[in-house]
PDB file of C-alpha atoms and ligand atoms in Angstrom:
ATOM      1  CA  UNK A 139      15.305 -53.878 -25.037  1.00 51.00           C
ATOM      2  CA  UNK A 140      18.640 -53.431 -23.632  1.00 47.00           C
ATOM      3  CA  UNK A 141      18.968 -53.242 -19.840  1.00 54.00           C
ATOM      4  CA  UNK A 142      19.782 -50.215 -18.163  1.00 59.00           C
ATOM      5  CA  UNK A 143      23.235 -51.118 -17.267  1.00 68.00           C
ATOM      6  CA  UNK A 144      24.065 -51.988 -20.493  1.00 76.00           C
ATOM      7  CA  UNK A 145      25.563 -49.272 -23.550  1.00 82.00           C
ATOM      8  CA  UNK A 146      24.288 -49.464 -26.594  1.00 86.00           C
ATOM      9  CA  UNK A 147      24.969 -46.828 -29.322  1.00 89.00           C
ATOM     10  CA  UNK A 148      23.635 -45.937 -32.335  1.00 90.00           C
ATOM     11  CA  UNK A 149      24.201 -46.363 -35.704  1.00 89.00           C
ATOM     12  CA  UNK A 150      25.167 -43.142 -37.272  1.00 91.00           C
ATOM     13  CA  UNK A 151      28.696 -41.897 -37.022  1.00 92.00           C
ATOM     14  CA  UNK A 152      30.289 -38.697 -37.226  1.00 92.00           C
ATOM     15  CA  UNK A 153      33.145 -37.537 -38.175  1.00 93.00           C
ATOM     16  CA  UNK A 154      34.053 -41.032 -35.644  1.00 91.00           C
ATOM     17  CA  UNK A 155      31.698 -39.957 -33.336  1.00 93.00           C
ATOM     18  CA  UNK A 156      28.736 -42.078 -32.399  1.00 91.00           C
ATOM     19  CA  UNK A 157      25.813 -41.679 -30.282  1.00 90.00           C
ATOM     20  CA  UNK A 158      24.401 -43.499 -26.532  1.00 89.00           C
ATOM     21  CA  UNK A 159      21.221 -44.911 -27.322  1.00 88.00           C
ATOM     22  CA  UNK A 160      19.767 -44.319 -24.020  1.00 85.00           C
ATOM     23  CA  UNK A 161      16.595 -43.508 -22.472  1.00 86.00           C
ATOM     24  CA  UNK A 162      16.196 -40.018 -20.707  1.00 89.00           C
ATOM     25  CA  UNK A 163      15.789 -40.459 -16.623  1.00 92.00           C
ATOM     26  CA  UNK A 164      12.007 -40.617 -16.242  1.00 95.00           C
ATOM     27  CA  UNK A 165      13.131 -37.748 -12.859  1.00 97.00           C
ATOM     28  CA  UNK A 166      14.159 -35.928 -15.661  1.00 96.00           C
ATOM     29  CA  UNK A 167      11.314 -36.314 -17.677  1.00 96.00           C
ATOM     30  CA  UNK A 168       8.814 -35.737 -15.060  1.00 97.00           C
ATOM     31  CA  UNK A 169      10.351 -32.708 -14.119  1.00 97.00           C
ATOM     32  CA  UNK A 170       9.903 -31.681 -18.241  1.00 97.00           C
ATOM     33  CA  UNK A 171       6.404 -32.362 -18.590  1.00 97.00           C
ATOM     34  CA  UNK A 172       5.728 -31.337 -15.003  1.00 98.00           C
ATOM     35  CA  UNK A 173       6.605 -28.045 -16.229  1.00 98.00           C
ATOM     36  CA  UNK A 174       5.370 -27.408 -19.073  1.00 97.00           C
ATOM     37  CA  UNK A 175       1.878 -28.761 -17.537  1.00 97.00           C
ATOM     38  CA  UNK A 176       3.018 -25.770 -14.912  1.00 97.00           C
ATOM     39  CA  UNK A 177       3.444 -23.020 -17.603  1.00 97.00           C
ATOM     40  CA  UNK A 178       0.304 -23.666 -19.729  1.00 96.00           C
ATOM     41  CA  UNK A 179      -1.405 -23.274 -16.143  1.00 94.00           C
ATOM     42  CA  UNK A 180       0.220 -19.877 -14.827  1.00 93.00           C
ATOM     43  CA  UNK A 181      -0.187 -18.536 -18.939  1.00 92.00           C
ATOM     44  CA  UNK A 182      -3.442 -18.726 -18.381  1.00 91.00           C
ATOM     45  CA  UNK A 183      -3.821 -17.476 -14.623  1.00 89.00           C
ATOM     46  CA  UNK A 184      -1.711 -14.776 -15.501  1.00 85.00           C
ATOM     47  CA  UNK A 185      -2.258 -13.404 -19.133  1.00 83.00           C
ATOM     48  CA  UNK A 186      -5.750 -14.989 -20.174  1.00 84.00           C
ATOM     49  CA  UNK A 187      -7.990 -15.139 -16.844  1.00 82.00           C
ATOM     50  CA  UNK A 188      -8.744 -12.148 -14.437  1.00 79.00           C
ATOM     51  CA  UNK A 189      -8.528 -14.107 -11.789  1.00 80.00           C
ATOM     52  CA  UNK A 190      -4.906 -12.724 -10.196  1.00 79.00           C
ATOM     53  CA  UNK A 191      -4.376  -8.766 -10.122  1.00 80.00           C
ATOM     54  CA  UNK A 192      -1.766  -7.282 -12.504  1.00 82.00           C
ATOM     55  CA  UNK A 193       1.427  -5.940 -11.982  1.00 85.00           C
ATOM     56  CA  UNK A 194      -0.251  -2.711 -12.308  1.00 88.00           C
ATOM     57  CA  UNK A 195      -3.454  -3.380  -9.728  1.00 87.00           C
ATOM     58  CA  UNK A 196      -0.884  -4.821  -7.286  1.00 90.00           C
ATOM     59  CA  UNK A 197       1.342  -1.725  -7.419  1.00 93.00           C
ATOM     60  CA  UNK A 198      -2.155   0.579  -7.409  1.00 90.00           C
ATOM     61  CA  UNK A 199      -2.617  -0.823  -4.501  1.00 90.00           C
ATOM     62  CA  UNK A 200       0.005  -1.109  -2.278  1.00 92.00           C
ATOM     63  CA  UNK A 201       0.105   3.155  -3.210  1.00 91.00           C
ATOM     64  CA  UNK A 202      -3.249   3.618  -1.837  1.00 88.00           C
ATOM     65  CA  UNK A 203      -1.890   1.252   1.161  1.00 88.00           C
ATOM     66  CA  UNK A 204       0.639   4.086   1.499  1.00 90.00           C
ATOM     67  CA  UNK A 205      -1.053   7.129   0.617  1.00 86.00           C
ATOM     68  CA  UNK A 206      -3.587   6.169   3.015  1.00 83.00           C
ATOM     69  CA  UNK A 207      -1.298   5.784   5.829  1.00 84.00           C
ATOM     70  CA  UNK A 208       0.566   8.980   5.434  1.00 82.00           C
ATOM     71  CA  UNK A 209      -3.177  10.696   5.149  1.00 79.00           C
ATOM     72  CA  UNK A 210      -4.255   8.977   8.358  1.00 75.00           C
ATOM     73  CA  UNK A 211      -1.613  10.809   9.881  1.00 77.00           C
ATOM     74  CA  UNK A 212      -1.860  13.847   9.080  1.00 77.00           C
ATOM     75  CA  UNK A 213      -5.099  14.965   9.016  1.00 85.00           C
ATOM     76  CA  UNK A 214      -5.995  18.550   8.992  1.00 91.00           C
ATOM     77  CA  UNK A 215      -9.726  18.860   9.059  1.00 92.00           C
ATOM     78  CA  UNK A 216      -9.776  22.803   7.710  1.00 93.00           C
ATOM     79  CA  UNK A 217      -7.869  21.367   4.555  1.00 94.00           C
ATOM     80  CA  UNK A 218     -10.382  20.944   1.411  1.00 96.00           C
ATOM     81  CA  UNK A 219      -7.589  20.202  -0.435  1.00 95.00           C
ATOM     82  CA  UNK A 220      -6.677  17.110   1.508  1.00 93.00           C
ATOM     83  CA  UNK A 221     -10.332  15.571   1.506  1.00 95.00           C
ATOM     84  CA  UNK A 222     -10.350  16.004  -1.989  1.00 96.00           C
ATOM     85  CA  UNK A 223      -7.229  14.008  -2.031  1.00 93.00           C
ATOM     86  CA  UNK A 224      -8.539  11.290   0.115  1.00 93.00           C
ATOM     87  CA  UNK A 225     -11.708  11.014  -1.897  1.00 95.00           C
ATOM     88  CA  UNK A 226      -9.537   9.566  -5.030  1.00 93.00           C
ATOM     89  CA  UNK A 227      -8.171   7.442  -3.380  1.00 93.00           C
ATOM     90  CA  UNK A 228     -10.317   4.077  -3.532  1.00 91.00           C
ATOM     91  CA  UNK A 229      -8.848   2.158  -0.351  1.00 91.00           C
ATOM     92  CA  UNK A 230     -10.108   5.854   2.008  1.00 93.00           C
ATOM     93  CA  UNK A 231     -13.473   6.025  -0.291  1.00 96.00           C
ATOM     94  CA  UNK A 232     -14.249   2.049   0.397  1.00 95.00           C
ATOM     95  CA  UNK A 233     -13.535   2.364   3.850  1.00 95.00           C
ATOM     96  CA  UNK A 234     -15.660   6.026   4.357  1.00 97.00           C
ATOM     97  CA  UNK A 235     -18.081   3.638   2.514  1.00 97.00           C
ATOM     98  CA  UNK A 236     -18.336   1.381   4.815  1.00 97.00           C
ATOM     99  CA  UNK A 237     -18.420   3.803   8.017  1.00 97.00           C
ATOM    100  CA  UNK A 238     -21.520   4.942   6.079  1.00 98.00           C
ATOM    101  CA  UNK A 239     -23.524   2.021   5.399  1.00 97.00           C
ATOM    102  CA  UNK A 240     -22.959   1.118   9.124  1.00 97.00           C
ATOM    103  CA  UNK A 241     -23.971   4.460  10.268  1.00 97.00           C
ATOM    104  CA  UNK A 242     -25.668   6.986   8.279  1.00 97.00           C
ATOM    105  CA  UNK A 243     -27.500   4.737   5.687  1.00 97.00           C
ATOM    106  CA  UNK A 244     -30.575   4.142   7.877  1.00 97.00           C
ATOM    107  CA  UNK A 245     -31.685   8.248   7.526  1.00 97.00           C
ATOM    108  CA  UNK A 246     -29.746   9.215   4.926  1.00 98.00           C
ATOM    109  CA  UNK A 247     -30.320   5.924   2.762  1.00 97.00           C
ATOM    110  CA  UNK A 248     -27.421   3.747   0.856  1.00 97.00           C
ATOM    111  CA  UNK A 249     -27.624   5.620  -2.183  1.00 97.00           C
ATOM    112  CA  UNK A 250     -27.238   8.980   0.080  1.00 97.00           C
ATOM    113  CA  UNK A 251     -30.559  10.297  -1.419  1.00 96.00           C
ATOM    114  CA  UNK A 252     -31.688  10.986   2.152  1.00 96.00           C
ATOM    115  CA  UNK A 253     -35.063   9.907   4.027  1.00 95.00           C
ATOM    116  CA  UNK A 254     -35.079  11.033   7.564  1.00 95.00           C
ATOM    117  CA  UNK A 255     -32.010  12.746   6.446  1.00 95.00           C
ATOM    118  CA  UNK A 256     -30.769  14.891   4.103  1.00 96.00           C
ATOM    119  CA  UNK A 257     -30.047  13.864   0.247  1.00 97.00           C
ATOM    120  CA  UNK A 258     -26.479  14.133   0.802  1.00 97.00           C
ATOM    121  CA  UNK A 259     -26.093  13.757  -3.423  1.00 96.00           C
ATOM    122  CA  UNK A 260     -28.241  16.443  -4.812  1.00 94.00           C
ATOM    123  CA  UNK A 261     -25.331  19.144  -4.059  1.00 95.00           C
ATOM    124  CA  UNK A 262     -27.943  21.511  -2.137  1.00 96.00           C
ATOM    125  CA  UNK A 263     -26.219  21.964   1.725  1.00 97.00           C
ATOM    126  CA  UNK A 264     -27.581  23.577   4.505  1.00 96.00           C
ATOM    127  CA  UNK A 265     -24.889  23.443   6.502  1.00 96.00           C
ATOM    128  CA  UNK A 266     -22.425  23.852   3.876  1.00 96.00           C
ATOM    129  CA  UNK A 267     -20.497  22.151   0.883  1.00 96.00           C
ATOM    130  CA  UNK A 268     -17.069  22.584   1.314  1.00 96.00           C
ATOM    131  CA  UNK A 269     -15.383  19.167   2.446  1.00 97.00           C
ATOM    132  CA  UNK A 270     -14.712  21.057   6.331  1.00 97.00           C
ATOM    133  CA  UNK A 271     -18.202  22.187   6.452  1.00 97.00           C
ATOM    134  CA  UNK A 272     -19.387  18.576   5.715  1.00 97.00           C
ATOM    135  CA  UNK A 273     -17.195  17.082   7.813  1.00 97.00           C
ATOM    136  CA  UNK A 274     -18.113  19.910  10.901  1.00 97.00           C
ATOM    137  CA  UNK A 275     -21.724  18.677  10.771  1.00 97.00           C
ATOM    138  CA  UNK A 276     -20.961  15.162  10.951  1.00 97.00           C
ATOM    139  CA  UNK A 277     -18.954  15.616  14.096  1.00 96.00           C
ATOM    140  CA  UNK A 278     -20.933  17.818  15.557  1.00 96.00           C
ATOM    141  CA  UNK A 279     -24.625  16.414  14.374  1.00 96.00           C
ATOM    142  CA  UNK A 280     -27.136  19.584  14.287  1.00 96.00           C
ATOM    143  CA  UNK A 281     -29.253  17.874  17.492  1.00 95.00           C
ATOM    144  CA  UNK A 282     -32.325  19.795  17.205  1.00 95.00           C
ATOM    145  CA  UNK A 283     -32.936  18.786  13.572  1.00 95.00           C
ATOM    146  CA  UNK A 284     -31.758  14.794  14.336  1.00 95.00           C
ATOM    147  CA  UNK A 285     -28.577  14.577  12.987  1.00 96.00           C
ATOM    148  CA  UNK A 286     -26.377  12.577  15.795  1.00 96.00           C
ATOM    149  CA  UNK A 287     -23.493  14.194  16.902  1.00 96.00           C
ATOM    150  CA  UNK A 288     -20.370  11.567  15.669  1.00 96.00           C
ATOM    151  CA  UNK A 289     -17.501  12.522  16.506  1.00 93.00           C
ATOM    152  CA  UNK A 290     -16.461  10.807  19.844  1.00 93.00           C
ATOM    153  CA  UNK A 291     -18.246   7.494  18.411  1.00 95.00           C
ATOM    154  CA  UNK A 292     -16.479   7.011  15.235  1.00 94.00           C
ATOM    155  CA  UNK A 293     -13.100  10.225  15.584  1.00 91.00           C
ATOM    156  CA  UNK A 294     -11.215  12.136  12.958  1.00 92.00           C
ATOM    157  CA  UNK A 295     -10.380   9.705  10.998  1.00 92.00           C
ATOM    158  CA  UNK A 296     -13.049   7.157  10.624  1.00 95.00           C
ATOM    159  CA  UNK A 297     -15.579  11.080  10.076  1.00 96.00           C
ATOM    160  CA  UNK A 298     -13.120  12.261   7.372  1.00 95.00           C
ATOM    161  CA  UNK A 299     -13.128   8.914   5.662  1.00 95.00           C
ATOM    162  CA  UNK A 300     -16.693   9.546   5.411  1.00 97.00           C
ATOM    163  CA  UNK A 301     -16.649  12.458   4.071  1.00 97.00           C
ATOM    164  CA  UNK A 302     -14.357  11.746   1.444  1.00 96.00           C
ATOM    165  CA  UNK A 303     -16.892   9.129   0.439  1.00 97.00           C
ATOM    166  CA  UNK A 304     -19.537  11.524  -0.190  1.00 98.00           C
ATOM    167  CA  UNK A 305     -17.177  13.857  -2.229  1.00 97.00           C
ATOM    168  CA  UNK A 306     -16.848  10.738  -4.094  1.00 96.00           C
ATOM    169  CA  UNK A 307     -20.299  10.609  -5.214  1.00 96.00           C
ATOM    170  CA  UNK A 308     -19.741  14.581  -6.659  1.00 96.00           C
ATOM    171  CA  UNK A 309     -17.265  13.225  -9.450  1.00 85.00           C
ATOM    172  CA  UNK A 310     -15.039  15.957  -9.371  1.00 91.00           C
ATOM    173  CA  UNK A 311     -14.375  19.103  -7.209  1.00 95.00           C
ATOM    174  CA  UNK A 312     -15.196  22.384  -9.749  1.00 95.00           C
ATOM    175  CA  UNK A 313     -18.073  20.607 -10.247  1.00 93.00           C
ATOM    176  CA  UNK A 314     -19.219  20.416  -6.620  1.00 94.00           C
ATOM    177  CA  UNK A 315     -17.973  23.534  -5.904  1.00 94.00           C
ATOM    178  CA  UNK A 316     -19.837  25.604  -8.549  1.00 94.00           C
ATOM    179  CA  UNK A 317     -22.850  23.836  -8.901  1.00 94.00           C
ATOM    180  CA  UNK A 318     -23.619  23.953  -5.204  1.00 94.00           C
ATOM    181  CA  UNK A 319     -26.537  25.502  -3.477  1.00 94.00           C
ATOM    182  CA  UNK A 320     -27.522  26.448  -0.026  1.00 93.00           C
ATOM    183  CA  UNK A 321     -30.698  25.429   1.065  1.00 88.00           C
ATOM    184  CA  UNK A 322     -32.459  26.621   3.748  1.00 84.00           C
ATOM    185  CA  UNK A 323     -36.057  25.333   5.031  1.00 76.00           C
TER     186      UNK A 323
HETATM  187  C1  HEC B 966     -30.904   9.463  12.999  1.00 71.71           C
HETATM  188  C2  HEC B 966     -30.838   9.850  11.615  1.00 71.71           C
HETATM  189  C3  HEC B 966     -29.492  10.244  11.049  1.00 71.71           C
HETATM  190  C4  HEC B 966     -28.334   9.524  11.032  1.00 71.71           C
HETATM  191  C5  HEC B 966     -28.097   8.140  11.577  1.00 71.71           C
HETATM  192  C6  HEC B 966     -27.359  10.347  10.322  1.00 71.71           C
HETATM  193  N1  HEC B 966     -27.919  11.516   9.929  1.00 71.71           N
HETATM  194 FE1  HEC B 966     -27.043  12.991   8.849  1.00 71.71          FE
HETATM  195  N2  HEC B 966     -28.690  14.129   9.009  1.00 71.71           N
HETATM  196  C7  HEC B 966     -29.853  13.738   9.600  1.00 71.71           C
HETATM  197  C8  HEC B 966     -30.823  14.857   9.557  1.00 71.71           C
HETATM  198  C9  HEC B 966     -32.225  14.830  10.108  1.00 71.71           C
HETATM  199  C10 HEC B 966     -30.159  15.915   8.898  1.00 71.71           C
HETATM  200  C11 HEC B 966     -30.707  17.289   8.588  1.00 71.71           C
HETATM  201  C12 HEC B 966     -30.233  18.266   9.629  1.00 71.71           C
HETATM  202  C13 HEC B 966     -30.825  19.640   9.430  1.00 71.71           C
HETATM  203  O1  HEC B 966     -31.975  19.732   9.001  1.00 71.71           O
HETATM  204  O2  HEC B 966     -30.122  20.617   9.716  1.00 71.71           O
HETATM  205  C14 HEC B 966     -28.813  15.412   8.564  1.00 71.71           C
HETATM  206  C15 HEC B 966     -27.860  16.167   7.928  1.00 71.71           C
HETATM  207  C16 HEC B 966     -26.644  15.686   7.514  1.00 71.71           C
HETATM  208  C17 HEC B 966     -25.676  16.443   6.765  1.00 71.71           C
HETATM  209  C18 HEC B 966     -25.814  17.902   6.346  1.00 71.71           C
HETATM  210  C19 HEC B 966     -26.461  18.008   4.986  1.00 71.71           C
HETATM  211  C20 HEC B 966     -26.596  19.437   4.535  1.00 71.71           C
HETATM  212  O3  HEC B 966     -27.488  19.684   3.720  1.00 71.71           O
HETATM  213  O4  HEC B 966     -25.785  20.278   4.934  1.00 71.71           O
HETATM  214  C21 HEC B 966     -24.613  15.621   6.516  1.00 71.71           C
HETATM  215  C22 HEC B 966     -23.357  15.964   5.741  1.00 71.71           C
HETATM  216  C23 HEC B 966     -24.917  14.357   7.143  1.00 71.71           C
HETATM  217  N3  HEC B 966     -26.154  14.434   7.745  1.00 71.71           N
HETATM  218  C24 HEC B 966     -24.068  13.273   7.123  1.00 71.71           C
HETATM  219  C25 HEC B 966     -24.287  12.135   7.913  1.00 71.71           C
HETATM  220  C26 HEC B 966     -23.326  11.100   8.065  1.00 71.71           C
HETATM  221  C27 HEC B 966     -21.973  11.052   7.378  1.00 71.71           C
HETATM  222  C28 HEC B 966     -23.849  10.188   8.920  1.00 71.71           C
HETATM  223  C29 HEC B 966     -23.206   8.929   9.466  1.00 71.71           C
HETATM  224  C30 HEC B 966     -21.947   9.082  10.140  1.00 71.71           C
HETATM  225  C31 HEC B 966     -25.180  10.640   9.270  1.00 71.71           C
HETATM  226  N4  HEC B 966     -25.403  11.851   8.643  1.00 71.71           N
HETATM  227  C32 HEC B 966     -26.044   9.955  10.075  1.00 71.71           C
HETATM  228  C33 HEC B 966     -30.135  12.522  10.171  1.00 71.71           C
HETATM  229  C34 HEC B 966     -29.225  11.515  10.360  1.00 71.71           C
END
């Protein structure tokens, strides 16, 4: 083999032009095969495995990131219209989930179909269906029948949250509204 220093050329000529006969830098090399081994691995993170969130999940998200802030802050609790809003949005539903579990699932159970408490999915209120109604009992508890009073423990927000949770669990709102009934016992 001829050493690196020295030039060797190839046979073939063209048109008087002839050819190095040299070795590519292995640098050069490794930095080839380095990335092709690179691109057959982010292919398949990317395009073939669900492992990493589309383009689309990533940009669903970082909406409900927004939406949720600009809800957050301007919270009118009269406003059906706005906790319907809030309840399609999954980041406000997950959290009111979550508020829930911690709170309200011991009477009211984690699939909301009520124990101590009322069923909270069956679409029969006594104190009301429309997203303010819910959300009035919940902050102000009906203490004679044991429903806590929440609202200085968990506030406005954390409460509507909530109750954009259980809207959730309605599917959608002309649904809810004209299938409710008011129960009384
Ligand atoms: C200590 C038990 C208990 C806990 C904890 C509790 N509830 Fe209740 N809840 C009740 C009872 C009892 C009633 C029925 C009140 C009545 O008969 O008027 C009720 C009623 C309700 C109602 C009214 C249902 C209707 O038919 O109008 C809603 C809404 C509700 N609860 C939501 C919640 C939420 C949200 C939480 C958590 C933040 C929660 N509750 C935590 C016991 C509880």
């Amino acid at each position: 083999m001829a050493k690196k220093t020295e030039i060797t050329l190839r046979e073939h000529v063209y048109d008087g032009i002839q050819e190095y006969d040299q070795k590519l830098p292995n640098w050069w090399l490794f930095t080839l095969y380095a990335a092709i081994v690179f691109s057959v691995g982010y292919w398949f993170y990317h395009f073939q495995s669900s492992i990493s969130a589309t383009d689309g999940e990533r940009v669903e998200a970082q909406m409900n990131r927004i939406e949720r802030i600009k809800l957050a802050n301007s919270i009118d609790v009269t406003d059906n219209d706005l906790f319907w809003k809030m309840a399609a949005n999954s980041d406000i539903v997950a959290s009111g989930e979550a508020t829930f579990m911690a709170n309200c699932a011991a009477c009211h159970k984690s699939d909301l179909s009520g124990d101590i408490g009322e069923n909270l999915v069956d679409n029969q209120w006594k104190h009301g269906h429309l997203p303010a109604n819910i959300y009035a009992t919940v902050y102000d508890g009906v203490l004679e029948k044991g429903m806590p009073n929440w609202g200085n423990l968990l506030g406005q927000q954390k409460i509507a949250e909530v109750v954009a949770f259980i809207l959730s669990k309605h599917g959608d709102r002309e649904k809810m509204e004209s299938e409710a009934v008011v129960k009384t016992d």
